[in-house]
Coordinates of N, CA and C in Angstrom, one line a residue:
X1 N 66.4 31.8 132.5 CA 66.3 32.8 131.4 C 66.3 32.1 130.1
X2 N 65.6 32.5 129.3 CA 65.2 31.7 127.9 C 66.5 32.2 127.2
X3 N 67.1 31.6 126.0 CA 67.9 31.7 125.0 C 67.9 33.1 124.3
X4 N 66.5 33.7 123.7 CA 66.4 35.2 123.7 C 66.8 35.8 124.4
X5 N 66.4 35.7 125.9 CA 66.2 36.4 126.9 C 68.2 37.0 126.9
X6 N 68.7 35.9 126.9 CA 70.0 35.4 127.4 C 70.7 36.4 126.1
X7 N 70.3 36.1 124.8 CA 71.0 36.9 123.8 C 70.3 38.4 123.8
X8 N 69.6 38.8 124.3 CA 69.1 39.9 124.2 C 69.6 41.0 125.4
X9 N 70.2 40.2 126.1 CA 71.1 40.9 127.8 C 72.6 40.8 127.2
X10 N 72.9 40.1 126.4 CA 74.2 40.0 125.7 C 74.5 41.2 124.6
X11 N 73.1 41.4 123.8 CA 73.2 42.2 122.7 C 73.8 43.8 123.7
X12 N 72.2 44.0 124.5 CA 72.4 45.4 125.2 C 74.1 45.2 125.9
X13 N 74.3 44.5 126.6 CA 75.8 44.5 127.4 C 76.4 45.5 126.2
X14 N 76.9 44.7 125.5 CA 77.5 44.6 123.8 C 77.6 46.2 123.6
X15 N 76.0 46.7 123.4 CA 76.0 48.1 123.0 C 76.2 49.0 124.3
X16 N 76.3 48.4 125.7 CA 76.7 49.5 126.3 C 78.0 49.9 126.6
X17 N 78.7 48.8 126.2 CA 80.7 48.9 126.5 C 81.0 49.4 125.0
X18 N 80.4 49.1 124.2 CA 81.2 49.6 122.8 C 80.8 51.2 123.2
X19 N 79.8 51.8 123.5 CA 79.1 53.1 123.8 C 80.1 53.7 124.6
X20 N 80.3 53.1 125.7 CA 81.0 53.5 126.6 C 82.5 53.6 127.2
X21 N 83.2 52.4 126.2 CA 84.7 52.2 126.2 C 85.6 53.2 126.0
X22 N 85.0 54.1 125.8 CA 86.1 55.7 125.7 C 85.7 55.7 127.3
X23 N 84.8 56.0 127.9 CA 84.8 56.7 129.0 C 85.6 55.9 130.0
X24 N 85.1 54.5 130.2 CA 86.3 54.0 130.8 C 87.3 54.1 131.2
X25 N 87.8 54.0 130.3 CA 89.4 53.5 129.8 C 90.0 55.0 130.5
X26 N 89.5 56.5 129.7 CA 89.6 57.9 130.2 C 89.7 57.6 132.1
X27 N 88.8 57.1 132.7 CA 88.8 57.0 134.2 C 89.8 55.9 134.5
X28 N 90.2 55.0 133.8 CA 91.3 54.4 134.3 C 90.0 53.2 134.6
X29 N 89.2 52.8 134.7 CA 88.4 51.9 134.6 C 88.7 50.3 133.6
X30 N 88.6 49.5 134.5 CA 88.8 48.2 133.2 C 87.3 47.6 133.3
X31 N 86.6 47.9 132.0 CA 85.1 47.3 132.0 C 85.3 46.3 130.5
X32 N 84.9 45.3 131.1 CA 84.6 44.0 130.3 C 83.3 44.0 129.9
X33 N 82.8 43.5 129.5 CA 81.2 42.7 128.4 C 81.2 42.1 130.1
X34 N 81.5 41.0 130.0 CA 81.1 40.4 131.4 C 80.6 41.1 132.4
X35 N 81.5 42.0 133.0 CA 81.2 42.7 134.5 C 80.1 43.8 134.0
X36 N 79.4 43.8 133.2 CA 78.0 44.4 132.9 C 76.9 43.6 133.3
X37 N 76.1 43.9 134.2 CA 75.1 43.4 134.6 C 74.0 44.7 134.6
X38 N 72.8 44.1 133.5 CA 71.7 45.0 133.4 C 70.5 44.9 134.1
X39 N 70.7 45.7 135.4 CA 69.2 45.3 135.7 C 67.5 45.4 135.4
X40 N 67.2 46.5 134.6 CA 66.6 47.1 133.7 C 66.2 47.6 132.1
X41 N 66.3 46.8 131.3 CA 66.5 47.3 130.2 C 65.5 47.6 129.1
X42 N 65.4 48.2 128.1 CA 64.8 48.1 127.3 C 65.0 48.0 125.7
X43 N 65.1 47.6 124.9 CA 65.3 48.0 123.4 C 64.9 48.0 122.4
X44 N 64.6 48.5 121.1 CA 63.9 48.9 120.4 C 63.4 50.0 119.9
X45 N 63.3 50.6 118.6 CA 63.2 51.4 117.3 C 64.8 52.2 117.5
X46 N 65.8 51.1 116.8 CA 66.8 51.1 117.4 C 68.1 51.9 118.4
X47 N 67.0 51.4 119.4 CA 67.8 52.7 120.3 C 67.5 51.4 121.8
X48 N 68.5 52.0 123.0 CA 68.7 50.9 124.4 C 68.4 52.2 125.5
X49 N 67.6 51.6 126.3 CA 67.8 52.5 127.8 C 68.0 51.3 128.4
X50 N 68.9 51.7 129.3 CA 69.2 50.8 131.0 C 69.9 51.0 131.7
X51 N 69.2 50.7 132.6 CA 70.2 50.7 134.2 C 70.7 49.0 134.5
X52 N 72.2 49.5 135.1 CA 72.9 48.9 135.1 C 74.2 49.2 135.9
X53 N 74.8 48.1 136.5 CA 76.0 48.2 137.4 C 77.4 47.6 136.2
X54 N 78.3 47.8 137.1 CA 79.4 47.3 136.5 C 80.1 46.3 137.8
X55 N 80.1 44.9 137.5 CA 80.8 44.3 138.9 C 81.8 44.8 139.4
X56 N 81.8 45.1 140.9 CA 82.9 45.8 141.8 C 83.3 47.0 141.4
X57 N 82.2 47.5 141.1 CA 82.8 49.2 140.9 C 82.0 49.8 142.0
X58 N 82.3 49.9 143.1 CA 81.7 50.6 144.2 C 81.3 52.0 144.6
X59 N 81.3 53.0 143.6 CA 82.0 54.0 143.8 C 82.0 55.1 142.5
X60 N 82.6 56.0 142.0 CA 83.1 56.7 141.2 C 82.9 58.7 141.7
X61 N 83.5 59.2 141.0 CA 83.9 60.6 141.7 C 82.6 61.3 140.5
X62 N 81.1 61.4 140.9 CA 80.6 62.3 140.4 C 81.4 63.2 139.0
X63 N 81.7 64.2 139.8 CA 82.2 65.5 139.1 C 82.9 65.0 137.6
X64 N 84.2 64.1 137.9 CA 85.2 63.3 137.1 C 84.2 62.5 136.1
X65 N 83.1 61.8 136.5 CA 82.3 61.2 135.9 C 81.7 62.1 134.4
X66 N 81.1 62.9 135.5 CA 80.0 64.0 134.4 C 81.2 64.8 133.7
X67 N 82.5 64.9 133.7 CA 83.0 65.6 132.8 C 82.8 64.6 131.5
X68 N 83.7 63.3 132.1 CA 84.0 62.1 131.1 C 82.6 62.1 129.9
X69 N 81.5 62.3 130.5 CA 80.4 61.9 129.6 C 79.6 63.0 128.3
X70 N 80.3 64.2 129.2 CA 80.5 65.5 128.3 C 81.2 64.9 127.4
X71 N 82.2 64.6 127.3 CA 83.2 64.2 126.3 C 82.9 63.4 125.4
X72 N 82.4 62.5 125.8 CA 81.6 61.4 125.4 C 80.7 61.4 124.2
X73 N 79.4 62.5 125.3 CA 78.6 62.9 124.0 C 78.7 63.7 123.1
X74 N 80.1 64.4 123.3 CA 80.2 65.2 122.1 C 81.0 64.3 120.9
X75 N 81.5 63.1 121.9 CA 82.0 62.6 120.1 C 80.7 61.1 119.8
X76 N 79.9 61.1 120.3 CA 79.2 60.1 120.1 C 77.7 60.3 120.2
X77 N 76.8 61.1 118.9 CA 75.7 61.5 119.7 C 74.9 60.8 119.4
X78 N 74.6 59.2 119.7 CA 74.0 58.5 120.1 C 73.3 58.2 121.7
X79 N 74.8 59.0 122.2 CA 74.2 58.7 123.6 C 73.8 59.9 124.0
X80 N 72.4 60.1 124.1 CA 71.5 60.8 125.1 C 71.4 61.2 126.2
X81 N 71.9 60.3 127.1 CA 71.9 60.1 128.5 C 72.9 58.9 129.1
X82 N 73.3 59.5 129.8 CA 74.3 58.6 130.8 C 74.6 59.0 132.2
X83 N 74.0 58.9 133.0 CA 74.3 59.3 134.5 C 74.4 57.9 135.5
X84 N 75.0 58.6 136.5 CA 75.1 57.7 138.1 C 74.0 58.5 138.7
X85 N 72.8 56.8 138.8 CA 71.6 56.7 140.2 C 72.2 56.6 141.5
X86 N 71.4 56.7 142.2 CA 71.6 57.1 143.8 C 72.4 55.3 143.8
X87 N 73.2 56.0 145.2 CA 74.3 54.9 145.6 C 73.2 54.0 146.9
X88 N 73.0 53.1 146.7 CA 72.4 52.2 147.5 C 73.6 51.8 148.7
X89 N 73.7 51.8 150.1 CA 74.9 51.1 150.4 C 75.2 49.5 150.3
X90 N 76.1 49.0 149.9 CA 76.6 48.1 150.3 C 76.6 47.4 148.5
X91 N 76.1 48.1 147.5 CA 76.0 47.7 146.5 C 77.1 48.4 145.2
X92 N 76.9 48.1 144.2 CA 77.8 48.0 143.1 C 77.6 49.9 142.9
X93 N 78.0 50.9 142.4 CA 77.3 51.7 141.9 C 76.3 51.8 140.3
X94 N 75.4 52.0 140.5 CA 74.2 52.1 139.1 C 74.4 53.3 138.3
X95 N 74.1 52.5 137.4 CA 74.3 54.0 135.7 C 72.6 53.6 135.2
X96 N 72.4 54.7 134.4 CA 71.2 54.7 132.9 C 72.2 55.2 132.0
X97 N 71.4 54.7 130.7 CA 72.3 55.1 129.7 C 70.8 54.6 129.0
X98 N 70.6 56.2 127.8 CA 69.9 56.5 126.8 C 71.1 56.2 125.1
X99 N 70.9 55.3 124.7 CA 71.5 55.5 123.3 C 70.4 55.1 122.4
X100 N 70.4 56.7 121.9 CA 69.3 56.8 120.2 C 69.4 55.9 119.3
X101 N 70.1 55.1 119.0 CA 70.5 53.9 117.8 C 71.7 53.2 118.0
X102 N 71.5 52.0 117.6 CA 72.9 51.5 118.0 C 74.2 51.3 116.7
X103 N 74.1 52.5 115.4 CA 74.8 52.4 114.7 C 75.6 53.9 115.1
X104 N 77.0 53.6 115.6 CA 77.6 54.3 116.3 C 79.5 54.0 115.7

């Protein structure tokens, strides 16, 4: 992975835990910068979509989820979108996350 490449998976990480560190924390969740791994991403006219796991999070309760992100977007309307993709077995569980701009 090139040096862009490498700073540009670091930027998105970046804007998805700052985005998302209320919801966490709310579930009792400990999400680091590190344990974000994006497998998809995109960014630009300043706004990020991507899918993405969080290392060793196997799991999460739907319902408890989609409340958390209600909450979320009402104090943060940057984010657009945030849901849990279908659970693959044996794998991490997957999010997307739409954020409109990243001055938040």
């Amino acid at each position: 992975m090139s040096m862009l490449a490498m700073q540009m998976s670091e930027h998105i990480k970046s804007n998805i835990l700052s985005s998302t560190a209320s919801l966490w924390h709310a579930m009792g969740i400990e999400v680091t910068q590190d344990k974000i791994w994006n497998d998809l991403a995109r960014s630009g006219n300043g706004g990020i979509e991507a899918t993405f796991y969080v290392t060793g999070l196997d799991n999460v309760v739907r319902k408890e989820f989609n409340a958390h992100v209600e909450t979320l977007k009402s104090s943060n309307p940057c984010i657009q979108e945030f849901k849990v993709k279908f659970k693959r077995p044996e794998k991490e569980v997957r999010f997307f996350i739409k954020i409109a701009n990243e001055t938040h």
